[in-house]
PDB file of C-alpha atoms in Angstrom:
ATOM      1  CA  MET Y 373      99.099 216.141  95.736  1.00  0.00           C
ATOM      2  CA  LYS Y 374     101.576 218.243  97.690  1.00  0.00           C
ATOM      3  CA  HIS Y 375     100.112 220.411 100.445  1.00  0.00           C
ATOM      4  CA  LEU Y 376     101.965 223.551 101.535  1.00  0.00           C
ATOM      5  CA  ILE Y 377     102.372 224.118 105.258  1.00  0.00           C
ATOM      6  CA  PRO Y 378     100.042 226.977 106.279  1.00  0.00           C
ATOM      7  CA  ARG Y 379     101.422 229.869 108.299  1.00  0.00           C
ATOM      8  CA  GLY Y 380      98.301 230.362 110.410  1.00  0.00           C
ATOM      9  CA  LYS Y 381      97.299 228.463 113.547  1.00  0.00           C
ATOM     10  CA  LEU Y 382      94.609 225.778 113.658  1.00  0.00           C
ATOM     11  CA  ILE Y 383      93.302 224.681 117.062  1.00  0.00           C
ATOM     12  CA  ALA Y 384      90.956 221.697 117.074  1.00  0.00           C
ATOM     13  CA  ILE Y 385      89.141 221.061 120.377  1.00  0.00           C
ATOM     14  CA  GLY Y 386      87.327 217.829 121.191  1.00  0.00           C
ATOM     15  CA  GLY Y 387      84.336 219.515 122.817  1.00  0.00           C
ATOM     16  CA  ASN Y 388      83.119 220.454 126.290  1.00  0.00           C
ATOM     17  CA  GLU Y 389      86.103 222.745 126.804  1.00  0.00           C
ATOM     18  CA  ASP Y 390      86.582 224.527 130.115  1.00  0.00           C
ATOM     19  CA  LYS Y 391      84.861 227.903 129.747  1.00  0.00           C
ATOM     20  CA  GLY Y 392      85.564 228.999 133.306  1.00  0.00           C
ATOM     21  CA  THR Y 393      81.861 229.040 134.100  1.00  0.00           C
ATOM     22  CA  TYR Y 394      81.973 226.641 137.030  1.00  0.00           C
ATOM     23  CA  PRO Y 395      84.656 225.025 139.207  1.00  0.00           C
ATOM     24  CA  THR Y 396      85.299 221.387 138.308  1.00  0.00           C
ATOM     25  CA  VAL Y 397      87.905 220.828 141.008  1.00  0.00           C
ATOM     26  CA  ARG Y 398      87.929 221.417 144.749  1.00  0.00           C
ATOM     27  CA  SER Y 399      91.065 223.532 144.855  1.00  0.00           C
ATOM     28  CA  LYS Y 400      90.634 227.184 143.858  1.00  0.00           C
ATOM     29  CA  ARG Y 401      94.273 227.193 142.819  1.00  0.00           C
ATOM     30  CA  GLN Y 402      93.719 224.210 140.526  1.00  0.00           C
ATOM     31  CA  TYR Y 403      90.618 225.894 139.113  1.00  0.00           C
ATOM     32  CA  TYR Y 404      92.714 228.976 138.375  1.00  0.00           C
ATOM     33  CA  LEU Y 405      95.403 226.898 136.680  1.00  0.00           C
ATOM     34  CA  ASN Y 406      92.918 224.851 134.653  1.00  0.00           C
ATOM     35  CA  PHE Y 407      91.228 227.847 133.066  1.00  0.00           C
ATOM     36  CA  PHE Y 408      93.430 230.926 133.319  1.00  0.00           C
ATOM     37  CA  GLU Y 409      96.855 229.360 132.691  1.00  0.00           C
ATOM     38  CA  LEU Y 410      96.416 225.904 131.135  1.00  0.00           C
ATOM     39  CA  GLY Y 411      92.964 226.179 129.557  1.00  0.00           C
ATOM     40  CA  ILE Y 412      92.469 225.747 125.823  1.00  0.00           C
ATOM     41  CA  LEU Y 413      90.706 229.108 125.431  1.00  0.00           C
ATOM     42  CA  LYS Y 414      93.748 230.750 127.009  1.00  0.00           C
ATOM     43  CA  ARG Y 415      95.844 228.984 124.355  1.00  0.00           C
ATOM     44  CA  VAL Y 416      93.531 230.262 121.615  1.00  0.00           C
ATOM     45  CA  VAL Y 417      94.132 233.821 122.794  1.00  0.00           C
ATOM     46  CA  SER Y 418      97.889 233.430 123.257  1.00  0.00           C
ATOM     47  CA  GLU Y 419      98.408 231.991 119.773  1.00  0.00           C
ATOM     48  CA  SER Y 420      97.085 235.244 118.283  1.00  0.00           C
ATOM     49  CA  GLY Y 421     100.083 237.099 119.686  1.00  0.00           C
ATOM     50  CA  LYS Y 422      97.845 239.798 121.169  1.00  0.00           C
ATOM     51  CA  ALA Y 423      96.621 240.414 124.715  1.00  0.00           C
ATOM     52  CA  ASP Y 424      93.139 241.452 123.520  1.00  0.00           C
ATOM     53  CA  PRO Y 425      92.678 240.071 120.006  1.00  0.00           C
ATOM     54  CA  ARG Y 426      89.638 240.633 117.836  1.00  0.00           C
ATOM     55  CA  ILE Y 427      87.712 237.354 118.191  1.00  0.00           C
ATOM     56  CA  GLU Y 428      84.741 236.329 116.071  1.00  0.00           C
ATOM     57  CA  VAL Y 429      82.725 233.402 117.464  1.00  0.00           C
ATOM     58  CA  VAL Y 430      80.765 231.598 114.738  1.00  0.00           C
ATOM     59  CA  THR Y 431      77.695 229.918 116.252  1.00  0.00           C
ATOM     60  CA  THR Y 432      76.324 228.616 112.939  1.00  0.00           C
ATOM     61  CA  ALA Y 433      76.595 224.932 113.899  1.00  0.00           C
ATOM     62  CA  SER Y 434      74.621 225.403 117.113  1.00  0.00           C
ATOM     63  CA  MET Y 435      70.849 225.177 117.413  1.00  0.00           C
ATOM     64  CA  ILE Y 436      70.979 227.338 120.566  1.00  0.00           C
ATOM     65  CA  PRO Y 437      73.171 230.252 119.425  1.00  0.00           C
ATOM     66  CA  GLN Y 438      71.404 232.666 121.771  1.00  0.00           C
ATOM     67  CA  GLU Y 439      72.878 230.656 124.672  1.00  0.00           C
ATOM     68  CA  VAL Y 440      76.239 229.708 123.182  1.00  0.00           C
ATOM     69  CA  GLY Y 441      77.302 233.189 122.083  1.00  0.00           C
ATOM     70  CA  PRO Y 442      77.009 234.903 125.488  1.00  0.00           C
ATOM     71  CA  ILE Y 443      78.862 232.015 127.176  1.00  0.00           C
ATOM     72  CA  TYR Y 444      81.894 232.573 124.955  1.00  0.00           C
ATOM     73  CA  ILE Y 445      81.721 236.336 125.431  1.00  0.00           C
ATOM     74  CA  GLY Y 446      81.812 235.761 129.189  1.00  0.00           C
ATOM     75  CA  SER Y 447      84.596 233.191 128.991  1.00  0.00           C
ATOM     76  CA  PHE Y 448      86.869 235.383 126.897  1.00  0.00           C
ATOM     77  CA  ALA Y 449      86.057 238.377 129.098  1.00  0.00           C
ATOM     78  CA  MET Y 450      87.442 236.412 132.050  1.00  0.00           C
ATOM     79  CA  LEU Y 451      90.674 236.222 130.050  1.00  0.00           C
ATOM     80  CA  ASN Y 452      90.615 240.023 129.628  1.00  0.00           C
ATOM     81  CA  CYS Y 453      89.464 239.797 126.015  1.00  0.00           C
ATOM     82  CA  HIS Y 454      86.641 242.214 125.281  1.00  0.00           C
ATOM     83  CA  ASN Y 455      86.840 242.670 121.501  1.00  0.00           C
ATOM     84  CA  ILE Y 456      84.413 239.833 120.773  1.00  0.00           C
ATOM     85  CA  GLY Y 457      81.824 239.460 118.041  1.00  0.00           C
ATOM     86  CA  ILE Y 458      79.212 236.774 117.414  1.00  0.00           C
ATOM     87  CA  MET Y 459      78.499 235.615 113.870  1.00  0.00           C
ATOM     88  CA  ASP Y 460      75.171 233.792 113.977  1.00  0.00           C
ATOM     89  CA  ILE Y 461      75.038 232.915 110.287  1.00  0.00           C
ATOM     90  CA  ARG Y 462      71.878 230.894 109.634  1.00  0.00           C
ATOM     91  CA  THR Y 463      71.677 230.731 105.832  1.00  0.00           C
ATOM     92  CA  PRO Y 464      74.050 230.649 102.830  1.00  0.00           C
ATOM     93  CA  ALA Y 465      72.737 234.118 101.963  1.00  0.00           C
ATOM     94  CA  ASP Y 466      73.874 235.350 105.386  1.00  0.00           C
ATOM     95  CA  ALA Y 467      77.354 233.925 104.743  1.00  0.00           C
ATOM     96  CA  ARG Y 468      77.588 236.000 101.566  1.00  0.00           C
ATOM     97  CA  GLN Y 469      76.836 239.303 103.294  1.00  0.00           C
ATOM     98  CA  PRO Y 470      79.708 241.824 102.884  1.00  0.00           C
ATOM     99  CA  GLU Y 471      79.467 242.670 106.598  1.00  0.00           C
ATOM    100  CA  TYR Y 472      80.545 239.181 107.653  1.00  0.00           C
ATOM    101  CA  LEU Y 473      83.381 239.097 105.134  1.00  0.00           C
ATOM    102  CA  ALA Y 474      84.662 242.434 106.427  1.00  0.00           C
ATOM    103  CA  ARG Y 475      84.531 241.180 110.011  1.00  0.00           C
ATOM    104  CA  LEU Y 476      86.402 238.024 109.038  1.00  0.00           C
ATOM    105  CA  LEU Y 477      89.142 240.072 107.395  1.00  0.00           C
ATOM    106  CA  ALA Y 478      89.494 242.198 110.546  1.00  0.00           C
ATOM    107  CA  ALA Y 479      89.554 239.257 112.991  1.00  0.00           C
ATOM    108  CA  ASP Y 480      92.623 237.851 114.702  1.00  0.00           C
ATOM    109  CA  VAL Y 481      90.757 234.732 115.833  1.00  0.00           C
ATOM    110  CA  VAL Y 482      87.786 232.873 114.365  1.00  0.00           C
ATOM    111  CA  MET Y 483      86.197 230.383 116.757  1.00  0.00           C
ATOM    112  CA  PHE Y 484      83.629 227.832 115.520  1.00  0.00           C
ATOM    113  CA  SER Y 485      81.245 226.530 118.170  1.00  0.00           C
ATOM    114  CA  GLY Y 486      79.906 223.004 118.441  1.00  0.00           C
ATOM    115  CA  GLY Y 487      76.612 221.702 117.093  1.00  0.00           C
ATOM    116  CA  ASN Y 488      76.035 220.124 113.675  1.00  0.00           C
ATOM    117  CA  GLN Y 489      79.151 220.121 111.514  1.00  0.00           C
ATOM    118  CA  GLY Y 490      77.105 219.625 108.361  1.00  0.00           C
ATOM    119  CA  ARG Y 491      75.618 223.082 108.814  1.00  0.00           C
ATOM    120  CA  LEU Y 492      79.048 224.672 108.562  1.00  0.00           C
ATOM    121  CA  ARG Y 493      79.687 223.245 105.126  1.00  0.00           C
ATOM    122  CA  GLU Y 494      76.133 223.986 104.011  1.00  0.00           C
ATOM    123  CA  MET Y 495      76.404 227.641 105.026  1.00  0.00           C
ATOM    124  CA  PHE Y 496      80.010 228.399 104.046  1.00  0.00           C
ATOM    125  CA  GLY Y 497      80.777 226.047 101.168  1.00  0.00           C
ATOM    126  CA  GLU Y 498      81.865 227.834  97.977  1.00  0.00           C
ATOM    127  CA  THR Y 499      81.597 231.325  99.481  1.00  0.00           C
ATOM    128  CA  ASP Y 500      83.983 234.275  99.500  1.00  0.00           C
ATOM    129  CA  PHE Y 501      83.939 233.937 103.299  1.00  0.00           C
ATOM    130  CA  LEU Y 502      85.463 230.452 103.163  1.00  0.00           C
ATOM    131  CA  ASP Y 503      87.921 231.422 100.415  1.00  0.00           C
ATOM    132  CA  ALA Y 504      89.126 234.426 102.419  1.00  0.00           C
ATOM    133  CA  MET Y 505      89.486 232.375 105.596  1.00  0.00           C
ATOM    134  CA  LEU Y 506      91.553 229.756 103.772  1.00  0.00           C
ATOM    135  CA  ARG Y 507      93.779 232.446 102.241  1.00  0.00           C
ATOM    136  CA  ARG Y 508      94.424 234.068 105.611  1.00  0.00           C
ATOM    137  CA  TYR Y 509      95.107 230.708 107.247  1.00  0.00           C
ATOM    138  CA  ARG Y 510      97.671 229.840 104.595  1.00  0.00           C
ATOM    139  CA  ALA Y 511      99.406 233.228 104.591  1.00  0.00           C
ATOM    140  CA  GLU Y 512      99.174 234.935 108.000  1.00  0.00           C
ATOM    141  CA  THR Y 513     101.331 233.775 110.896  1.00  0.00           C
ATOM    142  CA  HIS Y 514      99.137 235.031 113.743  1.00  0.00           C
ATOM    143  CA  PHE Y 515      95.735 234.272 112.245  1.00  0.00           C
ATOM    144  CA  VAL Y 516      94.026 231.674 114.445  1.00  0.00           C
ATOM    145  CA  ILE Y 517      91.131 229.390 113.551  1.00  0.00           C
ATOM    146  CA  ALA Y 518      89.731 227.372 116.453  1.00  0.00           C
ATOM    147  CA  GLY Y 519      86.846 224.941 116.497  1.00  0.00           C
ATOM    148  CA  THR Y 520      85.250 222.808 119.170  1.00  0.00           C
ATOM    149  CA  SER Y 521      83.334 219.564 118.639  1.00  0.00           C
ATOM    150  CA  ALA Y 522      81.499 220.064 115.318  1.00  0.00           C
ATOM    151  CA  GLY Y 523      83.692 223.095 114.709  1.00  0.00           C
ATOM    152  CA  ALA Y 524      86.753 220.845 114.892  1.00  0.00           C
ATOM    153  CA  MET Y 525      85.261 218.087 112.753  1.00  0.00           C
ATOM    154  CA  ALA Y 526      84.388 220.561 110.001  1.00  0.00           C
ATOM    155  CA  MET Y 527      88.072 221.432 109.580  1.00  0.00           C
ATOM    156  CA  SER Y 528      88.602 218.236 107.566  1.00  0.00           C
ATOM    157  CA  GLN Y 529      88.524 218.145 103.789  1.00  0.00           C
ATOM    158  CA  HIS Y 530      86.586 214.866 104.065  1.00  0.00           C
ATOM    159  CA  MET Y 531      84.302 215.304 107.062  1.00  0.00           C
ATOM    160  CA  ILE Y 532      82.352 212.846 109.188  1.00  0.00           C
ATOM    161  CA  ARG Y 533      78.731 213.987 108.946  1.00  0.00           C
ATOM    162  CA  GLY Y 534      77.222 211.281 111.125  1.00  0.00           C
ATOM    163  CA  GLY Y 535      76.977 207.628 112.025  1.00  0.00           C
ATOM    164  CA  SER Y 536      75.923 205.919 115.248  1.00  0.00           C
ATOM    165  CA  VAL Y 537      78.570 204.335 117.447  1.00  0.00           C
ATOM    166  CA  PRO Y 538      76.942 200.843 117.654  1.00  0.00           C
ATOM    167  CA  ASP Y 539      76.850 200.563 113.843  1.00  0.00           C
ATOM    168  CA  ALA Y 540      80.185 202.265 113.191  1.00  0.00           C
ATOM    169  CA  LEU Y 541      82.012 199.132 111.979  1.00  0.00           C
ATOM    170  CA  LEU Y 542      79.322 198.298 109.446  1.00  0.00           C
ATOM    171  CA  LYS Y 543      80.243 199.306 105.923  1.00  0.00           C
ATOM    172  CA  GLY Y 544      78.381 202.451 104.900  1.00  0.00           C
ATOM    173  CA  ALA Y 545      77.212 203.273 108.445  1.00  0.00           C
ATOM    174  CA  VAL Y 546      79.464 206.327 108.720  1.00  0.00           C
ATOM    175  CA  LYS Y 547      78.225 209.259 106.670  1.00  0.00           C
ATOM    176  CA  MET Y 548      80.918 211.379 105.034  1.00  0.00           C
ATOM    177  CA  GLY Y 549      80.821 214.656 103.145  1.00  0.00           C
ATOM    178  CA  PRO Y 550      82.953 217.662 102.260  1.00  0.00           C
ATOM    179  CA  GLY Y 551      84.196 219.865 105.090  1.00  0.00           C
ATOM    180  CA  LEU Y 552      85.808 223.293 105.155  1.00  0.00           C
ATOM    181  CA  GLY Y 553      89.121 222.027 103.780  1.00  0.00           C
ATOM    182  CA  LEU Y 554      91.438 223.364 106.484  1.00  0.00           C
ATOM    183  CA  LEU Y 555      92.863 219.882 107.079  1.00  0.00           C
ATOM    184  CA  PRO Y 556      93.210 218.178 103.692  1.00  0.00           C
ATOM    185  CA  THR Y 557      95.282 215.267 105.037  1.00  0.00           C
ATOM    186  CA  ALA Y 558      93.227 214.256 108.095  1.00  0.00           C
ATOM    187  CA  ILE Y 559      89.766 213.272 109.298  1.00  0.00           C
ATOM    188  CA  VAL Y 560      88.789 214.625 112.723  1.00  0.00           C
ATOM    189  CA  ASP Y 561      86.311 213.142 115.185  1.00  0.00           C
ATOM    190  CA  SER Y 562      85.393 214.737 118.521  1.00  0.00           C
ATOM    191  CA  HIS Y 563      84.204 213.612 121.975  1.00  0.00           C
ATOM    192  CA  PHE Y 564      86.362 210.635 121.029  1.00  0.00           C
ATOM    193  CA  VAL Y 565      86.788 208.804 124.336  1.00  0.00           C
ATOM    194  CA  LYS Y 566      83.608 209.775 126.163  1.00  0.00           C
ATOM    195  CA  ARG Y 567      81.321 208.800 123.283  1.00  0.00           C
ATOM    196  CA  GLY Y 568      83.323 205.768 122.178  1.00  0.00           C
ATOM    197  CA  ARG Y 569      83.986 206.888 118.610  1.00  0.00           C
ATOM    198  CA  PHE Y 570      87.064 204.773 117.870  1.00  0.00           C
ATOM    199  CA  GLY Y 571      85.144 202.453 115.560  1.00  0.00           C
ATOM    200  CA  ARG Y 572      83.562 205.350 113.714  1.00  0.00           C
ATOM    201  CA  LEU Y 573      86.939 206.906 112.973  1.00  0.00           C
ATOM    202  CA  ILE Y 574      88.336 203.553 111.806  1.00  0.00           C
ATOM    203  CA  GLU Y 575      85.502 203.245 109.303  1.00  0.00           C
ATOM    204  CA  ALA Y 576      86.011 206.821 108.097  1.00  0.00           C
ATOM    205  CA  VAL Y 577      89.732 206.306 107.540  1.00  0.00           C
ATOM    206  CA  SER Y 578      89.086 203.009 105.752  1.00  0.00           C
ATOM    207  CA  LEU Y 579      87.114 205.016 103.193  1.00  0.00           C
ATOM    208  CA  TYR Y 580      90.058 207.393 102.733  1.00  0.00           C
ATOM    209  CA  PRO Y 581      93.137 205.261 103.547  1.00  0.00           C
ATOM    210  CA  LYS Y 582      95.634 207.965 102.588  1.00  0.00           C
ATOM    211  CA  LEU Y 583      94.334 210.244 105.334  1.00  0.00           C
ATOM    212  CA  ILE Y 584      95.211 210.355 109.033  1.00  0.00           C
ATOM    213  CA  GLY Y 585      92.469 209.844 111.630  1.00  0.00           C
ATOM    214  CA  ILE Y 586      92.530 212.247 114.587  1.00  0.00           C
ATOM    215  CA  GLY Y 587      90.347 211.461 117.590  1.00  0.00           C
ATOM    216  CA  LEU Y 588      89.983 214.362 120.020  1.00  0.00           C
ATOM    217  CA  GLY Y 589      89.049 213.883 123.656  1.00  0.00           C
ATOM    218  CA  GLU Y 590      86.966 216.525 125.421  1.00  0.00           C
ATOM    219  CA  ASP Y 591      88.638 219.741 126.665  1.00  0.00           C
TER     220      ASP Y 591
END
């Protein structure tokens, strides 16, 4: 099947991205460079083509959304972005609310937090929300979809739902399921180096040999 090249921007992040909340290097100058000039959240903003884009952070995958949401609001505020909304969608019924669809259609950036990638498919699968997001991604040049950790993994058409690292090379140990369908030709795994997920991705790709395996390191 031929896949058209989408016009929108897709930014997959391996997890534990620099949110500017604490210095990780001794040099203040290096800290400034890491977050304000070279940081991945800075790239998310710049790809929108706007200095202060409308950003919607989707915390659905997280089990601690009350903590995750404010962290992203603070991080983007440090980048002079103040038009931020939090979509804490907890049920499929929530995902079908007209309010969330309207906010999606008005957003320049949609950012999916980490957590449990299976929740993203369970909440958004076969909804107008997902259909509208896919349409915008395919058609709009400056529409940005970013996802970190579980948010990146859910971008796949065929998504890794789970599977422990020690058992990853055993047939059937890696659990697969449908994702959001943003990446129909690839399978994404996150925290790739730090959590030793090479074997898990090999097993996933062996199940779908026509797909590319993408292992994302943190930040």
